[in-house]
Coordinates of C-alpha atoms in Angstrom, one line a residue:
Chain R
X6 CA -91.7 101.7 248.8
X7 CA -92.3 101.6 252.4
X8 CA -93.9 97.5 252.7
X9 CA -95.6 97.3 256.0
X10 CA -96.0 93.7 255.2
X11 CA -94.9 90.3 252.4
X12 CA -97.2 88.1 251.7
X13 CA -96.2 84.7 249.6
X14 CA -99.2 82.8 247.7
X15 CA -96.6 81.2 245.4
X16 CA -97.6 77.9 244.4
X17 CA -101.2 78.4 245.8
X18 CA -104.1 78.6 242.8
X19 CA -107.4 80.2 242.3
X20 CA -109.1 81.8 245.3
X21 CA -106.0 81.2 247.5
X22 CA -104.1 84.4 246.9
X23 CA -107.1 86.9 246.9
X24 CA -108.1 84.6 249.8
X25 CA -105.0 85.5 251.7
X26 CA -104.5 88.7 250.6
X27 CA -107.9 89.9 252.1
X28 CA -107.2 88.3 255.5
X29 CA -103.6 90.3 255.5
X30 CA -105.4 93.3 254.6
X31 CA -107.6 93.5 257.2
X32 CA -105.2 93.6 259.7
X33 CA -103.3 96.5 258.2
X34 CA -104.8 100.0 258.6
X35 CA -105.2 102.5 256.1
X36 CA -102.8 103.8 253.9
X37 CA -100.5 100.3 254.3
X38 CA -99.0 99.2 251.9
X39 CA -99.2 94.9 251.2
X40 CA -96.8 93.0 248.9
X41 CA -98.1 90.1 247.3
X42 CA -96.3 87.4 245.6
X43 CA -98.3 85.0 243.3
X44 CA -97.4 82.4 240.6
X45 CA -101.0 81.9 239.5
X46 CA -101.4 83.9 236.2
X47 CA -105.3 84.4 237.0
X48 CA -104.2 86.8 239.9
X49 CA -102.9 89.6 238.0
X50 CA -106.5 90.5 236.9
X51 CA -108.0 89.2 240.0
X52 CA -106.0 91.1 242.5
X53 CA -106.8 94.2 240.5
X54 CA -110.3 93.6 240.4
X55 CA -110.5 93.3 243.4
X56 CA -108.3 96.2 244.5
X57 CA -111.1 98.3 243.1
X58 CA -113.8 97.1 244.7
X59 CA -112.8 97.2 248.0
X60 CA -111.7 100.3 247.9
X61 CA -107.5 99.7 247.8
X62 CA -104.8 101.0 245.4
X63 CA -102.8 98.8 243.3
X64 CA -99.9 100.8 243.1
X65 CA -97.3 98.8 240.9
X66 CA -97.3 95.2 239.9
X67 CA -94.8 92.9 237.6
X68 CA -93.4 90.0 236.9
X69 CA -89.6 88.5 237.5
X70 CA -88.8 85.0 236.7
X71 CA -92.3 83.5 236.6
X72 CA -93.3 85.8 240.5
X73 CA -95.9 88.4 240.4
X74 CA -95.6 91.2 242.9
X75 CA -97.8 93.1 243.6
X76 CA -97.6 96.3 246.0
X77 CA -101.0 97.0 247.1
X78 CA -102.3 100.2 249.1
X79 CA -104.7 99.7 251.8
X80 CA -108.1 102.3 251.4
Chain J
X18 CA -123.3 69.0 249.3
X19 CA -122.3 70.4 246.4
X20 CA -121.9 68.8 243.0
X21 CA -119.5 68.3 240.2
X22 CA -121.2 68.8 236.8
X23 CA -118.8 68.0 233.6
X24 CA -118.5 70.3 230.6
X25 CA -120.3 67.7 228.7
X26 CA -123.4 67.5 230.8
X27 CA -123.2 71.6 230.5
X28 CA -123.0 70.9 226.3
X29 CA -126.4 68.7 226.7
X30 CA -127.7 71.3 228.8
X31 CA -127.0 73.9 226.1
X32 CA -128.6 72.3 223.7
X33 CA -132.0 71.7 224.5
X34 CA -132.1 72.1 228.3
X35 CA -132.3 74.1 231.0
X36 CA -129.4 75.9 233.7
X37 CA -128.8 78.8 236.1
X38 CA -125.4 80.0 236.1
X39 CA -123.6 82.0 238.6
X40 CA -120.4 82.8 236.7
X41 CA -117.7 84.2 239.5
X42 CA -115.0 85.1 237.3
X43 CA -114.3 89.1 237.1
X44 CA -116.6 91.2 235.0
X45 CA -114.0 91.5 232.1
X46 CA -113.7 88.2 231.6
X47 CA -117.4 87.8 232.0
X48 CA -118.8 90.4 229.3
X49 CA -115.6 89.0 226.9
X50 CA -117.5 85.3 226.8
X51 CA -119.2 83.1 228.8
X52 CA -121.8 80.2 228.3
X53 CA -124.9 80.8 226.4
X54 CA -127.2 78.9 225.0
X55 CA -131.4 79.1 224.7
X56 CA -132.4 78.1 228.2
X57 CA -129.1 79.2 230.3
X58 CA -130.0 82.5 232.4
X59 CA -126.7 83.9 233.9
X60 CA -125.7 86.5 236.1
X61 CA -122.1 87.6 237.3
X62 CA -121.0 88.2 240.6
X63 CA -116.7 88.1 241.3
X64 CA -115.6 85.5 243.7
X65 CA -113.4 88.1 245.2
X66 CA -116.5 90.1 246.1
X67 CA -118.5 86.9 247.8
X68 CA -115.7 86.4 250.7
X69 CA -117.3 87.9 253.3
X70 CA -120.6 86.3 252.7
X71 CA -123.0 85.4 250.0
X72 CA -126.1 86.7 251.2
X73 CA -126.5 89.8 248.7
X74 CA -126.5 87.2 245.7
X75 CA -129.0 84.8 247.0
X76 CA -132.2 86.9 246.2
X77 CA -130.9 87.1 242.5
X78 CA -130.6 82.9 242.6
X79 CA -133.3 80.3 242.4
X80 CA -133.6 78.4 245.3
X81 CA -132.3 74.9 243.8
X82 CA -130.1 74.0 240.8
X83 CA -127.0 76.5 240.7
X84 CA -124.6 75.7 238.7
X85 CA -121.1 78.3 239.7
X86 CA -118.6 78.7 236.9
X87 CA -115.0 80.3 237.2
X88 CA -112.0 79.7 235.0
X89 CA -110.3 76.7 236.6
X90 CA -112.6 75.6 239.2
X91 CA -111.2 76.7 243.1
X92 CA -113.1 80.1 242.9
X93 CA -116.6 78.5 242.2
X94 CA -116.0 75.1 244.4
X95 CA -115.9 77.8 247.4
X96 CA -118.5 79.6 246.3
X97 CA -120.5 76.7 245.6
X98 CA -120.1 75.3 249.0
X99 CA -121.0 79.0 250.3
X100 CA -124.3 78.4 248.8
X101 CA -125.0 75.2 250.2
X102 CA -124.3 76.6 253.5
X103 CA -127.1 79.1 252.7
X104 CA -129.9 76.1 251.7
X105 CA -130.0 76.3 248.5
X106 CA -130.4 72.8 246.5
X107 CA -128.5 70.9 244.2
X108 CA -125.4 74.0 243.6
X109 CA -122.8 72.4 241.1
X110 CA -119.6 73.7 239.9
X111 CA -118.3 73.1 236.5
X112 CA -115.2 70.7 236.4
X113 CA -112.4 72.0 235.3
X114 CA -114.2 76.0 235.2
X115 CA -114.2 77.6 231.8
X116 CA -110.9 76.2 230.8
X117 CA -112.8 72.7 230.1
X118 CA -115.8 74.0 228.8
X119 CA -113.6 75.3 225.8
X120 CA -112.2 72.2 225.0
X121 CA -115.1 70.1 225.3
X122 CA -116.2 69.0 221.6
X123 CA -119.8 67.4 220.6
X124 CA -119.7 65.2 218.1
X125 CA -122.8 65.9 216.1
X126 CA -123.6 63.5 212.8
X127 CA -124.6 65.9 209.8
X128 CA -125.6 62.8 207.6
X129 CA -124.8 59.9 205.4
X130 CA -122.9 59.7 202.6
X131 CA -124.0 58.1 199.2
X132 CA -121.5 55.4 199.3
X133 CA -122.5 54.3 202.6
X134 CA -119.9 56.5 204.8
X135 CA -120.7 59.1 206.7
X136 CA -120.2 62.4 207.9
X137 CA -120.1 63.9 211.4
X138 CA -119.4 67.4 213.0
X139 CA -117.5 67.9 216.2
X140 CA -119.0 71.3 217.9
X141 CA -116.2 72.9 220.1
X142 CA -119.4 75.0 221.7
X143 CA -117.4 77.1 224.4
X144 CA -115.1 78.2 221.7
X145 CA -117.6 78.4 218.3
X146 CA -115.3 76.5 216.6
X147 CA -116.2 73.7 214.1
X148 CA -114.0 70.6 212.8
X149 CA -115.3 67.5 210.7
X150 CA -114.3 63.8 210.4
X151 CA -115.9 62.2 207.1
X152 CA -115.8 58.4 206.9
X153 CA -116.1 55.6 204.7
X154 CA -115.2 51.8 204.6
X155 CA -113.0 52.1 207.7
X156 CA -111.0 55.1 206.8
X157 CA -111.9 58.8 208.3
X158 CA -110.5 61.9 207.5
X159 CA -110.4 65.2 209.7
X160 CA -110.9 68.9 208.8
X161 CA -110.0 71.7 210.8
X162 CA -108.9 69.3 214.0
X163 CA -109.1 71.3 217.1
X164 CA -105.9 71.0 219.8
X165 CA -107.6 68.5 221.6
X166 CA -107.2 65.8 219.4
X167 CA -109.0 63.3 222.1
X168 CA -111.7 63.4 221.2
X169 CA -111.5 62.3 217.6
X170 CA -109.1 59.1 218.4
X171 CA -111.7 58.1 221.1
X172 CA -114.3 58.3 218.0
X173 CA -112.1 56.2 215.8
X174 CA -111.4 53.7 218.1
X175 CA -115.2 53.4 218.8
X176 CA -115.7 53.0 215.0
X177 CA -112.8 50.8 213.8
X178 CA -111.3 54.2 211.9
X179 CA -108.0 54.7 210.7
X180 CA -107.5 58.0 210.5
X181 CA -105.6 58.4 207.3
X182 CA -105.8 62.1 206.1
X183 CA -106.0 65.6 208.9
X184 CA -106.9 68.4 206.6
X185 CA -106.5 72.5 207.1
X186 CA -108.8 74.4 205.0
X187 CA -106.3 77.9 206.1
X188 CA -103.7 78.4 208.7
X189 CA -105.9 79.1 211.8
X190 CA -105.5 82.6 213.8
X191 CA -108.2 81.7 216.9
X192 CA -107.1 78.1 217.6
X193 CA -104.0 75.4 217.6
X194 CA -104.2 73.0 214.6
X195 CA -104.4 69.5 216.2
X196 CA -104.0 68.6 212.2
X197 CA -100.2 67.9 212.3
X198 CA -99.7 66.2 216.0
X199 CA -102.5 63.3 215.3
X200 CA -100.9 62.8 211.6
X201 CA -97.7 62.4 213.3
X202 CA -99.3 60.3 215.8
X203 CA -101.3 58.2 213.9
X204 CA -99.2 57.9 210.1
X205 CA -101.8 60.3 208.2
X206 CA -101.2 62.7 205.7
X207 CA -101.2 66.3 207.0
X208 CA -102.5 68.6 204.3
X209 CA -102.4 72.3 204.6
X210 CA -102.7 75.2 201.1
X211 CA -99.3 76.4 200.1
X212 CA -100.3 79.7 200.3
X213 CA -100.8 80.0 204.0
X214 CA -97.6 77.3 204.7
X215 CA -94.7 79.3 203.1
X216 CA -93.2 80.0 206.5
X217 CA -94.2 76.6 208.3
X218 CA -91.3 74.6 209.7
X219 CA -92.5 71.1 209.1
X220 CA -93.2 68.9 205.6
X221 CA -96.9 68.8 204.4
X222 CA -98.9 67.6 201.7
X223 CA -100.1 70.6 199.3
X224 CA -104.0 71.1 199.4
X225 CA -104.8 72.3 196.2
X226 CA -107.3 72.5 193.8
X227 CA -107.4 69.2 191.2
X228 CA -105.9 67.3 193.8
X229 CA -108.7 64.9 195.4
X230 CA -108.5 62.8 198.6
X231 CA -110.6 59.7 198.5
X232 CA -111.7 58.0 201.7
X233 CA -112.2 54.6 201.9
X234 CA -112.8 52.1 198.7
X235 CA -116.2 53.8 197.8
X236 CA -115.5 57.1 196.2
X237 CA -116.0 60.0 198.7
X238 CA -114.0 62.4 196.8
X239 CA -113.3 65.4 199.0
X240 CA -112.4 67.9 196.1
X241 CA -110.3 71.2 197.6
X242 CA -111.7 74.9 196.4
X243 CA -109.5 77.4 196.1
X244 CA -110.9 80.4 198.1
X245 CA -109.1 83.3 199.0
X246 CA -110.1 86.0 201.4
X247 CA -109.8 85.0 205.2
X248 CA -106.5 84.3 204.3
X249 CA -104.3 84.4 201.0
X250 CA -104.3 80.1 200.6
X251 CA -108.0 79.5 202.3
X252 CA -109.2 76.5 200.8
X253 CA -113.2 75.2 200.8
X254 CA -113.7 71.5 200.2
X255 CA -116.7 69.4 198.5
X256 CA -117.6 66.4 200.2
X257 CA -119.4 63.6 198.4
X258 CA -121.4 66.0 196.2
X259 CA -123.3 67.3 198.9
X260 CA -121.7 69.3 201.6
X261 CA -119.3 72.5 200.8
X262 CA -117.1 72.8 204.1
X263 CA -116.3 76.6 203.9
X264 CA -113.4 76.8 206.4
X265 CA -113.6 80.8 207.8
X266 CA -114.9 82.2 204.5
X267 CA -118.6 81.7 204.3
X268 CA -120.1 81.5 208.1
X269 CA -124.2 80.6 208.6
X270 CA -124.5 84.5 209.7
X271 CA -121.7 86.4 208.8
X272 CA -118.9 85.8 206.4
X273 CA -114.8 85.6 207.1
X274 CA -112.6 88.4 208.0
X275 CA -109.9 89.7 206.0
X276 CA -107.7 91.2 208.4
X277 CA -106.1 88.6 211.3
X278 CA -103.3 88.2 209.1
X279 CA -102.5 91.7 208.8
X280 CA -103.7 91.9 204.8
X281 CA -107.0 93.1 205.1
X282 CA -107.1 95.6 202.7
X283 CA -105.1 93.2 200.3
X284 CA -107.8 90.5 200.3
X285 CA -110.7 92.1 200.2
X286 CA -110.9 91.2 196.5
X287 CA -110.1 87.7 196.7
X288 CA -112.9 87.3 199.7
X289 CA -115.6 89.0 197.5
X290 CA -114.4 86.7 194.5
X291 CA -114.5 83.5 196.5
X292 CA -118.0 84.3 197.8
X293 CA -119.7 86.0 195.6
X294 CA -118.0 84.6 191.8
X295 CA -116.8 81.1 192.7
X296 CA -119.6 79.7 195.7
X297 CA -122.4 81.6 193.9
X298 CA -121.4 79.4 190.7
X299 CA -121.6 75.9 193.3
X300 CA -124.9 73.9 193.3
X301 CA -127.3 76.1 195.7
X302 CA -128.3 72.6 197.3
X303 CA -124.6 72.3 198.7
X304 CA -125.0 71.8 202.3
X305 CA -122.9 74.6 203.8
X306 CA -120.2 73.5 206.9
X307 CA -118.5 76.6 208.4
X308 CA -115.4 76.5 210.7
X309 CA -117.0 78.2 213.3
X310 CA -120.4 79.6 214.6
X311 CA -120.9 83.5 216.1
X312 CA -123.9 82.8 218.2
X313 CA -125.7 80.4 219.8
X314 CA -128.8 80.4 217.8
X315 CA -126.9 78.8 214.8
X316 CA -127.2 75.5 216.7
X317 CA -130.2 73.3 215.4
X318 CA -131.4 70.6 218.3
X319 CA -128.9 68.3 218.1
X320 CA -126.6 71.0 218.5
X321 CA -125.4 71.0 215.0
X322 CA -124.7 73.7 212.7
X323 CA -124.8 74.0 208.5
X324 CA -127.4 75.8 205.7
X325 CA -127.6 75.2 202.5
X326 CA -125.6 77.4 200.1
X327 CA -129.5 79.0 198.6
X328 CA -130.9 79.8 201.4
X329 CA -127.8 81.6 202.8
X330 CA -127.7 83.8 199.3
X331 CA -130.7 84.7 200.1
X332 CA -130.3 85.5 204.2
X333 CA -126.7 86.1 204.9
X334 CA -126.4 90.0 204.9
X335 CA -122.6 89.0 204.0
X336 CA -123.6 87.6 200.6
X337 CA -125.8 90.4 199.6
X338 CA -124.1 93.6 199.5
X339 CA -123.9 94.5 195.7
X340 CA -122.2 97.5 195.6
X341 CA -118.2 96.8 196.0
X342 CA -117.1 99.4 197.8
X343 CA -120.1 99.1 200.7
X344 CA -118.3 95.7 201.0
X345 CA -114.7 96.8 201.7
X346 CA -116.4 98.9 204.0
X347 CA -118.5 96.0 205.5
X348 CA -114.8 93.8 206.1
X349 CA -112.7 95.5 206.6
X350 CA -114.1 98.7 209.6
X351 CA -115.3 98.2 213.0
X352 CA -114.2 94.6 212.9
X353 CA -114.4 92.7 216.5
X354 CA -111.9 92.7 218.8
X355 CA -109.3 90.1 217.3
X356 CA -109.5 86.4 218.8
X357 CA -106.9 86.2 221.8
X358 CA -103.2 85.7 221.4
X359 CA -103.9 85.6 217.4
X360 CA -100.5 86.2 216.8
X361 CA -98.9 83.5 219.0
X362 CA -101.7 81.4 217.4
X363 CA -100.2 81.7 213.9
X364 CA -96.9 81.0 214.7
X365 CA -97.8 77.4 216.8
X366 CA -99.9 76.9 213.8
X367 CA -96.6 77.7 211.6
X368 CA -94.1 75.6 213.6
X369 CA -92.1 78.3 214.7
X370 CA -92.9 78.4 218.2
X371 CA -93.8 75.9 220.6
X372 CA -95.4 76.6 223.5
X373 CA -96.0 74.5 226.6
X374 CA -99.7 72.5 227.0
X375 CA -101.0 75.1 229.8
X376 CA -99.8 78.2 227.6
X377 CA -101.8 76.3 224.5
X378 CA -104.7 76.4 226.8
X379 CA -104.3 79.8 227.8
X380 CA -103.9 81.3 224.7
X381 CA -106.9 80.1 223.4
X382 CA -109.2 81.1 225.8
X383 CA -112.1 83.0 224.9
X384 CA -114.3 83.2 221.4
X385 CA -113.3 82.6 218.0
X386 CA -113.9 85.8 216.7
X387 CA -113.0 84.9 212.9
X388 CA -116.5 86.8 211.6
X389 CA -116.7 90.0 210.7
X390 CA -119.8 90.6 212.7
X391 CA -120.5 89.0 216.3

């Protein structure tokens, strides 16, 4: 997958990583593609959530040793 | 400036007041559960979706007293001060987000006992669940403890109570058993049916039928029922004549489900035996104590919730289906979602996992579900 740009919200809790993730994304232009990395549980359905509503793709996301990625698709 | 307001102060609210909540978790989580209650008006609107401004949700807010909800806390602190920005008076945020409004317990007192003890109920509201402390003479037992055991040592200290027996009607599927951490803690006998402990890793005391705990000097017998159904060992107790506490088989407007541990068709008999042979045979002026509550219109003012036994024969649609097979029917297809992490549940409850404090939390977030009807 061709990651424009990594963003680390491990550690950080509830809004922090959508927080962040939404000012990465606005600098990217369409069709990016943002990796996130979060230890709060709460973002997995968050991030996708959110994802839809403004219009992004959340093309794959898992979990190794307690990190979430997440490789989201800028609309 | 925007205000803390504490799960308890949203329990009082529930009861017999007033609130406008703007709940900011995502819509999932949102239609699953969320805080109810007579006078609470709530909408829903994602935090995720407020970042760039909050001025589409103001025209659907009242112009003071907001009250933001999310599941921790963070989310609805920003949002809250978002609001503030925008004029509107007195916002709060609920302390510790949904996470502590399922914990939070009420203790309720149902009444007195003949021999001069008494009997209280402690309402887990954000969760429906329902757990009882009966004492006499300076001794208290508890049925159906929640995790957070808290709030029933506070209660004891506050009443000179040694808590000397903690009491499972059934192996619980929605919630953690606090029954066998505060006997360990505090010396008491932990007392489960034998029935639902044959894989349990820990020692117990057998709940069974013929075998009656007495609290206090004065007699308060509580005398165990055997009533199968929910699950294969469920158990009802009698409490000083007057109240039958019916565990997960007999609710105020639905009756017990058959199916969380994975035996539904097996138990359907045993559930239509308990309910409609053995508690139809009980005194119809038994004051009936369920394990949980389905909605929020079971709660009287105080918050409290119990019938008595006639008056549910006659209402409860789960006690009046004659023929048999309409009943197997009735438990048994287009049951609820399960409760959340049921499984995982079990198995705390059975000793044979042991997960950390947070993942307890986690995994019992959301309703009870344990009715065959919502």
């Amino acid at each position: 997958m061709n990651v424009k740009q990594t963003l680390d919200t491990k550690g950080l809790s509830c809004p922090m990583p959508i927080v962040k993730t939404k000012k990465a994304m606005d600098t990217l232009d369409s069709g990016d593609i943002l990796e996130v990395q979060a230890t709060d549980k709460g973002a997995v359905n968050d991030l996708s959530a959110w994802s839809k509503s403004s219009g992004h793709e959340l093309l794959e996301h898992k979990e190794e040793d307690g990190v979430f990625k997440f490789w989201i698709q800028k609309g | 400036m925007i205000k803390p307001i504490s799960a308890k102060e949203i329990a009082e609210r529930v009861v017999e007041g007033k609130m406008f909540v703007l709940d900011v978790r995502n819509e999932s989580d949102f239609n699953d559960w969320k805080i109810e209650g007579k006078g609470i008006e709530s909408i829903n609107r994602p935090y995720f979706d407020l970042l760039d401004g909050v001025e589409e949700v103001l025209e659907h807010l009242p112009k003071e007293e907001v009250v933001v909800v999310c599941a921790k806390e963070g989310s609805s602190k920003m949002v809250a001060e978002m609001l503030a920005e925008e004029g509107i008076q007195d916002v709060y945020y609920l302390e510790g987000g949904m996470k502590a409004w399922s914990e939070y317990l009420l203790p309720v007192k149902i009444g007195d006992l003949k021999d001069g003890g008494s009997l209280y109920q402690f309402n887990r509201i954000g969760k429906g669940c329902l757990s009882y402390l009966v004492e006499s003479n300076g001794e208290a037992a508890i049925i159906d403890s929640a995790r957070m055991t808290e709030a029933y040592e506070d209660f004891a200290k506050e009443n000179n109570l040694e808590i000397k027996h903690m009491i499972d009607t059934h192996l619980h599927a929605d919630h953690i058993s606090g029954g066998r951490s505060l006997a360990e803690k505090t010396n008491a006998t932990y007392w489960l049916p034998p029935k639902d402990a044959e894989e349990v890793t820990f020692s117990y005391e057998a709940l069974e039928e013929g075998k009656d705990i007495t609290i206090g000097h004065t007699k308060i017998e509580i005398q165990p029922l055997y009533t199968p159904g929910h699950t294969i060992g469920s158990t009802s107790m009698i409490v000083d004549g007057q109240y039958l506490l019916s565990g997960d088989i007999l609710f105020v407007d639905s009756i017990g489900r058959p199916d969380l541990a994975g035996k539904a068709e097996d138990w359907v008999s045993d559930l239509r035996d308990s309910l409609y042979n053995k508690y139809n045979n009980l005194s119809k002026d038994l004051v009936v104590l369920p394990a949980h509550f389905g909605k929020i219109s079971e709660l009287d003012e105080k918050g409290g919730v119990s019938a008595k036994l006639g008056d549910l024969f006659e209402k409860n649609s789960g006690l009046n289906i004659e023929n048999e097979a309409e009943f197997r029917k009735a438990v048994t297809e287009n049951l609820p979602p399960q409760p959340n992490a049921y499984q995982e549940i079990r198995e705390t409850n059975m000793g044979k996992i042991n997960p950390s404090n947070d993942e307890q939390r986690e995994m019992e977030i959301g309703p009870n579900r344990c009715a065959i009807s919502e």
